mmCIF file of N, CA and C in Angstrom:
data_model
loop_
_atom_site.group_PDB
_atom_site.id
_atom_site.type_symbol
_atom_site.label_atom_id
_atom_site.label_comp_id
_atom_site.label_asym_id
_atom_site.label_seq_id
_atom_site.Cartn_x
_atom_site.Cartn_y
_atom_site.Cartn_z
ATOM 1 N N UNK A 1 229.229 -24.316 24.311
ATOM 2 C CA UNK A 1 229.834 -24.114 23.037
ATOM 3 C C UNK A 1 231.259 -23.630 23.271
ATOM 4 N N UNK A 2 232.236 -24.316 22.698
ATOM 5 C CA UNK A 2 233.640 -23.971 22.897
ATOM 6 C C UNK A 2 234.182 -23.200 21.697
ATOM 7 N N UNK A 3 235.136 -22.360 21.974
ATOM 8 C CA UNK A 3 235.807 -21.627 20.911
ATOM 9 C C UNK A 3 235.239 -20.241 20.693
ATOM 10 N N UNK A 4 234.532 -19.721 21.668
ATOM 11 C CA UNK A 4 233.907 -18.404 21.557
ATOM 12 C C UNK A 4 234.924 -17.344 21.964
ATOM 13 N N UNK A 5 235.178 -16.396 21.054
ATOM 14 C CA UNK A 5 236.066 -15.276 21.381
ATOM 15 C C UNK A 5 235.457 -13.938 20.991
ATOM 16 N N UNK A 6 234.228 -13.955 20.500
ATOM 17 C CA UNK A 6 233.578 -12.696 20.137
ATOM 18 C C UNK A 6 232.202 -12.613 20.779
ATOM 19 N N UNK A 7 231.763 -11.393 20.996
ATOM 20 C CA UNK A 7 230.438 -11.193 21.587
ATOM 21 C C UNK A 7 229.348 -11.675 20.634
ATOM 22 N N UNK A 8 229.555 -11.512 19.337
ATOM 23 C CA UNK A 8 228.556 -11.988 18.366
ATOM 24 C C UNK A 8 228.366 -13.496 18.479
ATOM 25 N N UNK A 9 229.470 -14.237 18.580
ATOM 26 C CA UNK A 9 229.368 -15.696 18.716
ATOM 27 C C UNK A 9 228.691 -16.078 20.031
ATOM 28 N N UNK A 10 228.987 -15.333 21.084
ATOM 29 C CA UNK A 10 228.353 -15.620 22.379
ATOM 30 C C UNK A 10 226.842 -15.409 22.293
ATOM 31 N N UNK A 11 226.436 -14.359 21.629
ATOM 32 C CA UNK A 11 224.993 -14.111 21.460
ATOM 33 C C UNK A 11 224.347 -15.183 20.591
ATOM 34 N N UNK A 12 225.068 -15.657 19.577
ATOM 35 C CA UNK A 12 224.533 -16.745 18.746
ATOM 36 C C UNK A 12 224.366 -18.012 19.574
ATOM 37 N N UNK A 13 225.286 -18.248 20.492
ATOM 38 C CA UNK A 13 225.184 -19.426 21.362
ATOM 39 C C UNK A 13 223.892 -19.374 22.168
ATOM 40 N N UNK A 14 223.539 -18.197 22.644
ATOM 41 C CA UNK A 14 222.274 -18.034 23.365
ATOM 42 C C UNK A 14 221.110 -18.345 22.430
ATOM 43 N N UNK A 15 221.180 -17.802 21.224
ATOM 44 C CA UNK A 15 220.092 -17.983 20.254
ATOM 45 C C UNK A 15 219.847 -19.450 19.907
ATOM 46 N N UNK A 16 220.911 -20.271 19.899
ATOM 47 C CA UNK A 16 220.740 -21.685 19.550
ATOM 48 C C UNK A 16 220.489 -22.559 20.772
ATOM 49 N N UNK A 17 220.402 -21.944 21.952
ATOM 50 C CA UNK A 17 220.031 -22.688 23.147
ATOM 51 C C UNK A 17 221.175 -23.257 23.965
ATOM 52 N N UNK A 18 222.379 -22.773 23.757
ATOM 53 C CA UNK A 18 223.509 -23.255 24.555
ATOM 54 C C UNK A 18 223.311 -22.884 26.026
ATOM 55 N N UNK A 19 223.747 -23.762 26.906
ATOM 56 C CA UNK A 19 223.682 -23.495 28.345
ATOM 57 C C UNK A 19 224.899 -22.706 28.820
ATOM 58 N N UNK A 20 225.996 -22.804 28.051
ATOM 59 C CA UNK A 20 227.240 -22.146 28.448
ATOM 60 C C UNK A 20 228.115 -21.943 27.224
ATOM 61 N N UNK A 21 229.066 -21.021 27.368
ATOM 62 C CA UNK A 21 230.105 -20.852 26.357
ATOM 63 C C UNK A 21 231.449 -20.991 27.035
ATOM 64 N N UNK A 22 232.384 -21.512 26.292
ATOM 65 C CA UNK A 22 233.765 -21.595 26.746
ATOM 66 C C UNK A 22 234.570 -20.603 25.924
ATOM 67 N N UNK A 23 235.028 -19.550 26.579
ATOM 68 C CA UNK A 23 235.857 -18.561 25.910
ATOM 69 C C UNK A 23 237.207 -19.231 25.691
ATOM 70 N N UNK A 24 237.487 -19.564 24.433
ATOM 71 C CA UNK A 24 238.658 -20.368 24.107
ATOM 72 C C UNK A 24 239.173 -20.015 22.729
ATOM 73 N N UNK A 25 240.496 -19.966 22.619
ATOM 74 C CA UNK A 25 241.115 -19.836 21.302
ATOM 75 C C UNK A 25 241.847 -21.129 20.950
ATOM 76 N N UNK A 26 241.436 -22.210 21.578
ATOM 77 C CA UNK A 26 241.990 -23.550 21.355
ATOM 78 C C UNK A 26 243.505 -23.570 21.573
ATOM 79 N N UNK A 27 243.936 -22.867 22.608
ATOM 80 C CA UNK A 27 245.354 -22.836 22.944
ATOM 81 C C UNK A 27 246.202 -22.102 21.925
ATOM 82 N N UNK A 28 245.566 -21.273 21.106
ATOM 83 C CA UNK A 28 246.297 -20.552 20.071
ATOM 84 C C UNK A 28 246.716 -21.448 18.924
ATOM 85 N N UNK A 29 246.211 -22.680 18.903
ATOM 86 C CA UNK A 29 246.630 -23.636 17.877
ATOM 87 C C UNK A 29 245.999 -23.374 16.518
ATOM 88 N N UNK A 30 244.841 -22.725 16.474
ATOM 89 C CA UNK A 30 244.162 -22.493 15.207
ATOM 90 C C UNK A 30 244.722 -21.304 14.456
ATOM 91 N N UNK A 31 245.055 -20.257 15.195
ATOM 92 C CA UNK A 31 245.542 -19.025 14.593
ATOM 93 C C UNK A 31 246.396 -18.321 15.632
ATOM 94 N N UNK A 32 247.663 -18.105 15.308
ATOM 95 C CA UNK A 32 248.541 -17.518 16.316
ATOM 96 C C UNK A 32 248.199 -16.070 16.635
ATOM 97 N N UNK A 33 247.335 -15.450 15.851
ATOM 98 C CA UNK A 33 246.906 -14.086 16.138
ATOM 99 C C UNK A 33 245.547 -14.011 16.790
ATOM 100 N N UNK A 34 245.032 -15.154 17.255
ATOM 101 C CA UNK A 34 243.719 -15.166 17.904
ATOM 102 C C UNK A 34 243.778 -14.331 19.179
ATOM 103 N N UNK A 35 242.671 -13.693 19.523
ATOM 104 C CA UNK A 35 242.671 -12.872 20.744
ATOM 105 C C UNK A 35 242.920 -13.713 21.994
ATOM 106 N N UNK A 36 243.627 -13.130 22.941
ATOM 107 C CA UNK A 36 243.841 -13.804 24.221
ATOM 108 C C UNK A 36 242.493 -13.955 24.918
ATOM 109 N N UNK A 37 242.267 -15.119 25.479
ATOM 110 C CA UNK A 37 240.972 -15.398 26.101
ATOM 111 C C UNK A 37 240.672 -14.447 27.258
ATOM 112 N N UNK A 38 241.670 -14.090 28.039
ATOM 113 C CA UNK A 38 241.441 -13.215 29.186
ATOM 114 C C UNK A 38 240.993 -11.826 28.736
ATOM 115 N N UNK A 39 241.405 -11.401 27.553
ATOM 116 C CA UNK A 39 240.975 -10.097 27.026
ATOM 117 C C UNK A 39 239.549 -10.157 26.482
ATOM 118 N N UNK A 40 239.182 -11.286 25.890
ATOM 119 C CA UNK A 40 237.837 -11.440 25.335
ATOM 120 C C UNK A 40 236.801 -11.663 26.432
ATOM 121 N N UNK A 41 237.221 -12.276 27.534
ATOM 122 C CA UNK A 41 236.303 -12.693 28.596
ATOM 123 C C UNK A 41 235.362 -11.600 29.098
ATOM 124 N N UNK A 42 235.843 -10.444 29.542
ATOM 125 C CA UNK A 42 234.898 -9.472 30.122
ATOM 126 C C UNK A 42 233.865 -8.967 29.120
ATOM 127 N N UNK A 43 234.220 -8.887 27.859
ATOM 128 C CA UNK A 43 233.285 -8.425 26.837
ATOM 129 C C UNK A 43 232.187 -9.461 26.602
ATOM 130 N N UNK A 44 232.570 -10.721 26.631
ATOM 131 C CA UNK A 44 231.591 -11.791 26.448
ATOM 132 C C UNK A 44 230.675 -11.884 27.666
ATOM 133 N N UNK A 45 231.242 -11.776 28.849
ATOM 134 C CA UNK A 45 230.434 -11.796 30.078
ATOM 135 C C UNK A 45 229.409 -10.665 30.041
ATOM 136 N N UNK A 46 229.838 -9.498 29.641
ATOM 137 C CA UNK A 46 228.917 -8.359 29.563
ATOM 138 C C UNK A 46 227.836 -8.600 28.509
ATOM 139 N N UNK A 47 228.217 -9.184 27.390
ATOM 140 C CA UNK A 47 227.264 -9.392 26.293
ATOM 141 C C UNK A 47 226.179 -10.408 26.631
ATOM 142 N N UNK A 48 226.524 -11.441 27.413
ATOM 143 C CA UNK A 48 225.543 -12.497 27.699
ATOM 144 C C UNK A 48 224.809 -12.277 29.015
ATOM 145 N N UNK A 49 225.317 -11.403 29.858
ATOM 146 C CA UNK A 49 224.664 -11.172 31.147
ATOM 147 C C UNK A 49 224.527 -12.465 31.918
ATOM 148 N N UNK A 50 223.344 -12.699 32.463
ATOM 149 C CA UNK A 50 223.127 -13.929 33.232
ATOM 150 C C UNK A 50 222.325 -14.967 32.436
ATOM 151 N N UNK A 51 222.310 -14.815 31.115
ATOM 152 C CA UNK A 51 221.538 -15.730 30.277
ATOM 153 C C UNK A 51 222.171 -17.120 30.174
ATOM 154 N N UNK A 52 223.500 -17.179 30.168
ATOM 155 C CA UNK A 52 224.220 -18.461 30.110
ATOM 156 C C UNK A 52 225.494 -18.355 30.940
ATOM 157 N N UNK A 53 226.054 -19.499 31.268
ATOM 158 C CA UNK A 53 227.320 -19.539 32.006
ATOM 159 C C UNK A 53 228.479 -19.249 31.054
ATOM 160 N N UNK A 54 229.519 -18.634 31.582
ATOM 161 C CA UNK A 54 230.717 -18.348 30.802
ATOM 162 C C UNK A 54 231.907 -19.006 31.497
ATOM 163 N N UNK A 55 232.609 -19.846 30.760
ATOM 164 C CA UNK A 55 233.816 -20.507 31.250
ATOM 165 C C UNK A 55 235.012 -19.933 30.504
ATOM 166 N N UNK A 56 236.184 -20.024 31.096
ATOM 167 C CA UNK A 56 237.407 -19.586 30.421
ATOM 168 C C UNK A 56 238.293 -20.793 30.200
ATOM 169 N N UNK A 57 238.780 -20.928 28.977
ATOM 170 C CA UNK A 57 239.688 -22.008 28.618
ATOM 171 C C UNK A 57 240.838 -21.402 27.834
ATOM 172 N N UNK A 58 242.010 -21.463 28.407
ATOM 173 C CA UNK A 58 243.178 -20.961 27.694
ATOM 174 C C UNK A 58 243.962 -19.979 28.535
ATOM 175 N N UNK A 59 245.247 -20.227 28.651
ATOM 176 C CA UNK A 59 246.125 -19.320 29.364
ATOM 177 C C UNK A 59 246.104 -19.468 30.868
ATOM 178 N N UNK A 60 245.428 -20.472 31.377
ATOM 179 C CA UNK A 60 245.343 -20.675 32.829
ATOM 180 C C UNK A 60 246.479 -21.607 33.234
ATOM 181 N N UNK A 61 247.466 -21.045 33.916
ATOM 182 C CA UNK A 61 248.650 -21.822 34.290
ATOM 183 C C UNK A 61 248.913 -21.865 35.787
ATOM 184 N N UNK A 62 248.193 -21.018 36.551
ATOM 185 C CA UNK A 62 248.409 -20.950 38.007
ATOM 186 C C UNK A 62 247.159 -20.416 38.681
ATOM 187 N N UNK A 63 247.152 -20.495 39.993
ATOM 188 C CA UNK A 63 245.992 -20.054 40.753
ATOM 189 C C UNK A 63 245.623 -18.601 40.528
ATOM 190 N N UNK A 64 246.617 -17.748 40.365
ATOM 191 C CA UNK A 64 246.343 -16.335 40.112
ATOM 192 C C UNK A 64 245.561 -16.128 38.825
ATOM 193 N N UNK A 65 245.794 -16.986 37.831
ATOM 194 C CA UNK A 65 245.033 -16.900 36.585
ATOM 195 C C UNK A 65 243.565 -17.244 36.818
ATOM 196 N N UNK A 66 243.310 -18.181 37.708
ATOM 197 C CA UNK A 66 241.934 -18.536 38.059
ATOM 198 C C UNK A 66 241.248 -17.332 38.697
ATOM 199 N N UNK A 67 241.939 -16.678 39.613
ATOM 200 C CA UNK A 67 241.379 -15.509 40.297
ATOM 201 C C UNK A 67 241.051 -14.411 39.289
ATOM 202 N N UNK A 68 241.964 -14.146 38.352
ATOM 203 C CA UNK A 68 241.699 -13.120 37.334
ATOM 204 C C UNK A 68 240.447 -13.451 36.538
ATOM 205 N N UNK A 69 240.353 -14.700 36.098
ATOM 206 C CA UNK A 69 239.212 -15.103 35.269
ATOM 207 C C UNK A 69 237.897 -14.977 36.028
ATOM 208 N N UNK A 70 237.881 -15.406 37.272
ATOM 209 C CA UNK A 70 236.653 -15.321 38.072
ATOM 210 C C UNK A 70 236.304 -13.852 38.339
ATOM 211 N N UNK A 71 237.316 -13.040 38.617
ATOM 212 C CA UNK A 71 237.071 -11.616 38.847
ATOM 213 C C UNK A 71 236.473 -10.951 37.613
ATOM 214 N N UNK A 72 236.825 -11.448 36.437
ATOM 215 C CA UNK A 72 236.309 -10.874 35.192
ATOM 216 C C UNK A 72 234.997 -11.504 34.751
ATOM 217 N N UNK A 73 234.460 -12.414 35.576
ATOM 218 C CA UNK A 73 233.130 -12.932 35.308
ATOM 219 C C UNK A 73 233.024 -14.388 34.906
ATOM 220 N N UNK A 74 234.142 -15.094 34.797
ATOM 221 C CA UNK A 74 234.059 -16.521 34.456
ATOM 222 C C UNK A 74 233.432 -17.291 35.613
ATOM 223 N N UNK A 75 232.566 -18.213 35.287
ATOM 224 C CA UNK A 75 231.950 -19.080 36.295
ATOM 225 C C UNK A 75 232.952 -20.138 36.753
ATOM 226 N N UNK A 76 233.815 -20.559 35.814
ATOM 227 C CA UNK A 76 234.828 -21.575 36.089
ATOM 228 C C UNK A 76 235.910 -21.472 35.023
ATOM 229 N N UNK A 77 237.008 -22.159 35.258
ATOM 230 C CA UNK A 77 238.082 -22.215 34.268
ATOM 231 C C UNK A 77 238.382 -23.669 33.928
ATOM 232 N N UNK A 78 238.956 -23.860 32.761
ATOM 233 C CA UNK A 78 239.383 -25.182 32.318
ATOM 234 C C UNK A 78 240.907 -25.175 32.263
ATOM 235 N N UNK A 79 241.518 -26.266 32.709
ATOM 236 C CA UNK A 79 242.984 -26.297 32.774
ATOM 237 C C UNK A 79 243.531 -27.513 32.030
ATOM 238 N N UNK A 80 243.194 -27.631 30.769
ATOM 239 C CA UNK A 80 243.570 -28.804 29.987
ATOM 240 C C UNK A 80 245.063 -29.046 29.897
ATOM 241 N N UNK A 81 245.822 -28.067 29.437
ATOM 242 C CA UNK A 81 247.252 -28.276 29.219
ATOM 243 C C UNK A 81 247.992 -28.583 30.525
ATOM 244 N N UNK A 82 247.812 -27.787 31.588
ATOM 245 C CA UNK A 82 248.502 -28.135 32.836
ATOM 246 C C UNK A 82 248.111 -29.525 33.351
ATOM 247 N N UNK A 83 246.847 -29.869 33.216
ATOM 248 C CA UNK A 83 246.364 -31.182 33.656
ATOM 249 C C UNK A 83 247.076 -32.294 32.888
ATOM 250 N N UNK A 84 247.163 -32.139 31.584
ATOM 251 C CA UNK A 84 247.816 -33.175 30.764
ATOM 252 C C UNK A 84 249.290 -33.268 31.093
ATOM 253 N N UNK A 85 249.956 -32.128 31.273
ATOM 254 C CA UNK A 85 251.375 -32.155 31.644
ATOM 255 C C UNK A 85 251.565 -32.873 32.978
ATOM 256 N N UNK A 86 250.716 -32.545 33.951
ATOM 257 C CA UNK A 86 250.828 -33.177 35.271
ATOM 258 C C UNK A 86 250.564 -34.675 35.185
ATOM 259 N N UNK A 87 249.581 -35.065 34.399
ATOM 260 C CA UNK A 87 249.259 -36.481 34.220
ATOM 261 C C UNK A 87 250.411 -37.214 33.555
ATOM 262 N N UNK A 88 250.979 -36.614 32.518
ATOM 263 C CA UNK A 88 252.082 -37.245 31.801
ATOM 264 C C UNK A 88 253.321 -37.369 32.685
ATOM 265 N N UNK A 89 253.573 -36.364 33.503
ATOM 266 C CA UNK A 89 254.779 -36.357 34.329
ATOM 267 C C UNK A 89 254.647 -37.196 35.589
ATOM 268 N N UNK A 90 253.431 -37.253 36.166
ATOM 269 C CA UNK A 90 253.324 -37.914 37.460
ATOM 270 C C UNK A 90 252.094 -38.761 37.661
ATOM 271 N N UNK A 91 251.340 -38.991 36.588
ATOM 272 C CA UNK A 91 250.140 -39.806 36.739
ATOM 273 C C UNK A 91 249.133 -39.134 37.659
ATOM 274 N N UNK A 92 248.294 -39.945 38.280
ATOM 275 C CA UNK A 92 247.270 -39.403 39.165
ATOM 276 C C UNK A 92 247.860 -38.568 40.300
ATOM 277 N N UNK A 93 248.972 -38.999 40.941
ATOM 278 C CA UNK A 93 249.568 -38.145 41.971
ATOM 279 C C UNK A 93 250.039 -36.790 41.417
ATOM 280 N N UNK A 94 250.486 -36.786 40.170
ATOM 281 C CA UNK A 94 250.899 -35.527 39.547
ATOM 282 C C UNK A 94 249.732 -34.568 39.396
ATOM 283 N N UNK A 95 248.582 -35.088 39.013
ATOM 284 C CA UNK A 95 247.382 -34.257 38.882
ATOM 285 C C UNK A 95 246.943 -33.758 40.251
ATOM 286 N N UNK A 96 246.991 -34.618 41.250
ATOM 287 C CA UNK A 96 246.628 -34.197 42.611
ATOM 288 C C UNK A 96 247.558 -33.072 43.081
ATOM 289 N N UNK A 97 248.859 -33.196 42.793
ATOM 290 C CA UNK A 97 249.810 -32.137 43.148
ATOM 291 C C UNK A 97 249.478 -30.838 42.424
ATOM 292 N N UNK A 98 249.146 -30.944 41.158
ATOM 293 C CA UNK A 98 248.795 -29.758 40.374
ATOM 294 C C UNK A 98 247.590 -29.053 40.981
ATOM 295 N N UNK A 99 246.561 -29.806 41.320
ATOM 296 C CA UNK A 99 245.361 -29.198 41.900
ATOM 297 C C UNK A 99 245.664 -28.547 43.241
ATOM 298 N N UNK A 100 246.542 -29.163 44.036
ATOM 299 C CA UNK A 100 246.955 -28.533 45.301
ATOM 300 C C UNK A 100 247.686 -27.219 45.033
ATOM 301 N N UNK A 101 248.559 -27.211 44.019
ATOM 302 C CA UNK A 101 249.275 -25.977 43.667
ATOM 303 C C UNK A 101 248.305 -24.888 43.219
ATOM 304 N N UNK A 102 247.322 -25.255 42.409
ATOM 305 C CA UNK A 102 246.317 -24.283 41.993
ATOM 306 C C UNK A 102 245.570 -23.743 43.204
ATOM 307 N N UNK A 103 245.154 -24.609 44.105
ATOM 308 C CA UNK A 103 244.422 -24.158 45.301
ATOM 309 C C UNK A 103 245.269 -23.224 46.143
ATOM 310 N N UNK A 104 246.543 -23.573 46.332
ATOM 311 C CA UNK A 104 247.420 -22.687 47.109
ATOM 312 C C UNK A 104 247.586 -21.337 46.415
ATOM 313 N N UNK A 105 247.714 -21.358 45.097
ATOM 314 C CA UNK A 105 247.840 -20.112 44.347
ATOM 315 C C UNK A 105 246.591 -19.255 44.429
ATOM 316 N N UNK A 106 245.445 -19.884 44.374
ATOM 317 C CA UNK A 106 244.183 -19.148 44.527
ATOM 318 C C UNK A 106 244.121 -18.520 45.914
ATOM 319 N N UNK A 107 244.397 -19.308 46.940
ATOM 320 C CA UNK A 107 244.353 -18.794 48.315
ATOM 321 C C UNK A 107 245.337 -17.649 48.523
ATOM 322 N N UNK A 108 246.564 -17.804 48.019
ATOM 323 C CA UNK A 108 247.585 -16.760 48.183
ATOM 324 C C UNK A 108 247.170 -15.477 47.468
ATOM 325 N N UNK A 109 246.630 -15.604 46.277
ATOM 326 C CA UNK A 109 246.199 -14.425 45.523
ATOM 327 C C UNK A 109 245.046 -13.725 46.226
ATOM 328 N N UNK A 110 244.095 -14.490 46.738
ATOM 329 C CA UNK A 110 242.986 -13.891 47.484
ATOM 330 C C UNK A 110 243.498 -13.138 48.701
ATOM 331 N N UNK A 111 244.469 -13.718 49.415
ATOM 332 C CA UNK A 111 245.032 -13.031 50.583
ATOM 333 C C UNK A 111 245.706 -11.722 50.168
ATOM 334 N N UNK A 112 246.466 -11.749 49.072
ATOM 335 C CA UNK A 112 247.144 -10.532 48.609
ATOM 336 C C UNK A 112 246.136 -9.450 48.213
ATOM 337 N N UNK A 113 244.990 -9.863 47.743
ATOM 338 C CA UNK A 113 243.934 -8.913 47.368
ATOM 339 C C UNK A 113 243.049 -8.525 48.547
ATOM 340 N N UNK A 114 243.287 -9.129 49.712
ATOM 341 C CA UNK A 114 242.435 -8.927 50.889
ATOM 342 C C UNK A 114 240.984 -9.246 50.552
ATOM 343 N N UNK A 115 240.809 -10.315 49.798
ATOM 344 C CA UNK A 115 239.482 -10.750 49.374
ATOM 345 C C UNK A 115 239.162 -12.051 50.098
ATOM 346 N N UNK A 116 238.063 -12.118 50.817
ATOM 347 C CA UNK A 116 237.765 -13.300 51.632
ATOM 348 C C UNK A 116 237.544 -14.587 50.845
ATOM 349 N N UNK A 117 236.963 -14.487 49.632
ATOM 350 C CA UNK A 117 236.697 -15.705 48.863
ATOM 351 C C UNK A 117 236.507 -15.362 47.392
ATOM 352 N N UNK A 118 236.507 -16.381 46.552
ATOM 353 C CA UNK A 118 236.280 -16.151 45.124
ATOM 354 C C UNK A 118 234.894 -15.562 44.882
ATOM 355 N N UNK A 119 233.953 -15.835 45.755
ATOM 356 C CA UNK A 119 232.602 -15.281 45.612
ATOM 357 C C UNK A 119 232.604 -13.758 45.742
ATOM 358 N N UNK A 120 233.621 -13.202 46.357
ATOM 359 C CA UNK A 120 233.704 -11.759 46.553
ATOM 360 C C UNK A 120 234.482 -11.043 45.457
ATOM 361 N N UNK A 121 234.957 -11.784 44.465
ATOM 362 C CA UNK A 121 235.748 -11.180 43.392
ATOM 363 C C UNK A 121 234.866 -10.416 42.419
ATOM 364 N N UNK A 122 235.412 -9.330 41.894
ATOM 365 C CA UNK A 122 234.787 -8.595 40.805
ATOM 366 C C UNK A 122 235.901 -7.854 40.064
ATOM 367 N N UNK A 123 235.597 -7.249 38.932
ATOM 368 C CA UNK A 123 236.653 -6.622 38.134
ATOM 369 C C UNK A 123 237.432 -5.520 38.843
ATOM 370 N N UNK A 124 236.886 -4.962 39.914
ATOM 371 C CA UNK A 124 237.579 -3.867 40.596
ATOM 372 C C UNK A 124 238.900 -4.300 41.225
ATOM 373 N N UNK A 125 239.116 -5.606 41.409
ATOM 374 C CA UNK A 125 240.366 -6.057 42.017
ATOM 375 C C UNK A 125 241.505 -6.125 41.001
ATOM 376 N N UNK A 126 241.205 -5.890 39.728
ATOM 377 C CA UNK A 126 242.204 -5.990 38.671
ATOM 378 C C UNK A 126 242.445 -4.658 37.992
ATOM 379 N N UNK A 127 243.618 -4.527 37.459
ATOM 380 C CA UNK A 127 243.943 -3.400 36.580
ATOM 381 C C UNK A 127 244.654 -3.999 35.393
ATOM 382 N N UNK A 128 243.883 -4.278 34.337
ATOM 383 C CA UNK A 128 244.443 -4.903 33.147
ATOM 384 C C UNK A 128 245.062 -3.851 32.242
ATOM 385 N N UNK A 129 246.179 -4.191 31.598
ATOM 386 C CA UNK A 129 246.768 -3.232 30.647
ATOM 387 C C UNK A 129 245.854 -3.058 29.446
ATOM 388 N N UNK A 130 245.898 -1.899 28.850
ATOM 389 C CA UNK A 130 245.120 -1.673 27.638
ATOM 390 C C UNK A 130 245.789 -2.365 26.475
ATOM 391 N N UNK A 131 245.025 -2.581 25.435
ATOM 392 C CA UNK A 131 245.577 -3.210 24.237
ATOM 393 C C UNK A 131 245.150 -2.422 23.015
ATOM 394 N N UNK A 132 245.725 -2.763 21.892
ATOM 395 C CA UNK A 132 245.378 -2.076 20.657
ATOM 396 C C UNK A 132 244.326 -2.847 19.866
ATOM 397 N N UNK A 133 243.562 -3.687 20.563
ATOM 398 C CA UNK A 133 242.588 -4.547 19.902
ATOM 399 C C UNK A 133 241.188 -3.940 19.907
ATOM 400 N N UNK A 134 241.069 -2.712 20.318
ATOM 401 C CA UNK A 134 239.758 -2.070 20.334
ATOM 402 C C UNK A 134 238.987 -2.254 21.625
ATOM 403 N N UNK A 135 239.572 -2.900 22.621
ATOM 404 C CA UNK A 135 238.883 -3.130 23.895
ATOM 405 C C UNK A 135 239.536 -2.322 24.980
#
């Protein structure tokens, strides 16, 4: 189920039998005041536990963003906008270049964190700023 930004919606997804939720604000296109997906992610992960998979969609522009999302509990990330930009600019080779850049960014971020692999990530590697959104 895509477009989940609240714990209540994530729990409803479980109730209706969803296998996964995509924490997404649709690129901010629906409402410019929608919560940032990275801020909603840890609350949704906590709310659903291991009952369903949690993906992150939105705001992922580089490998470091992938590392943050995985550290906060995302099983995977979606990279729609960067993928489309790369495809439009360079076709299939452009997408291949983009994926290489993401991989290099993930590897570099893991090295800076002294973390051997994405499997070893957890929220302790991050220090997120507080917000006035109640979280």
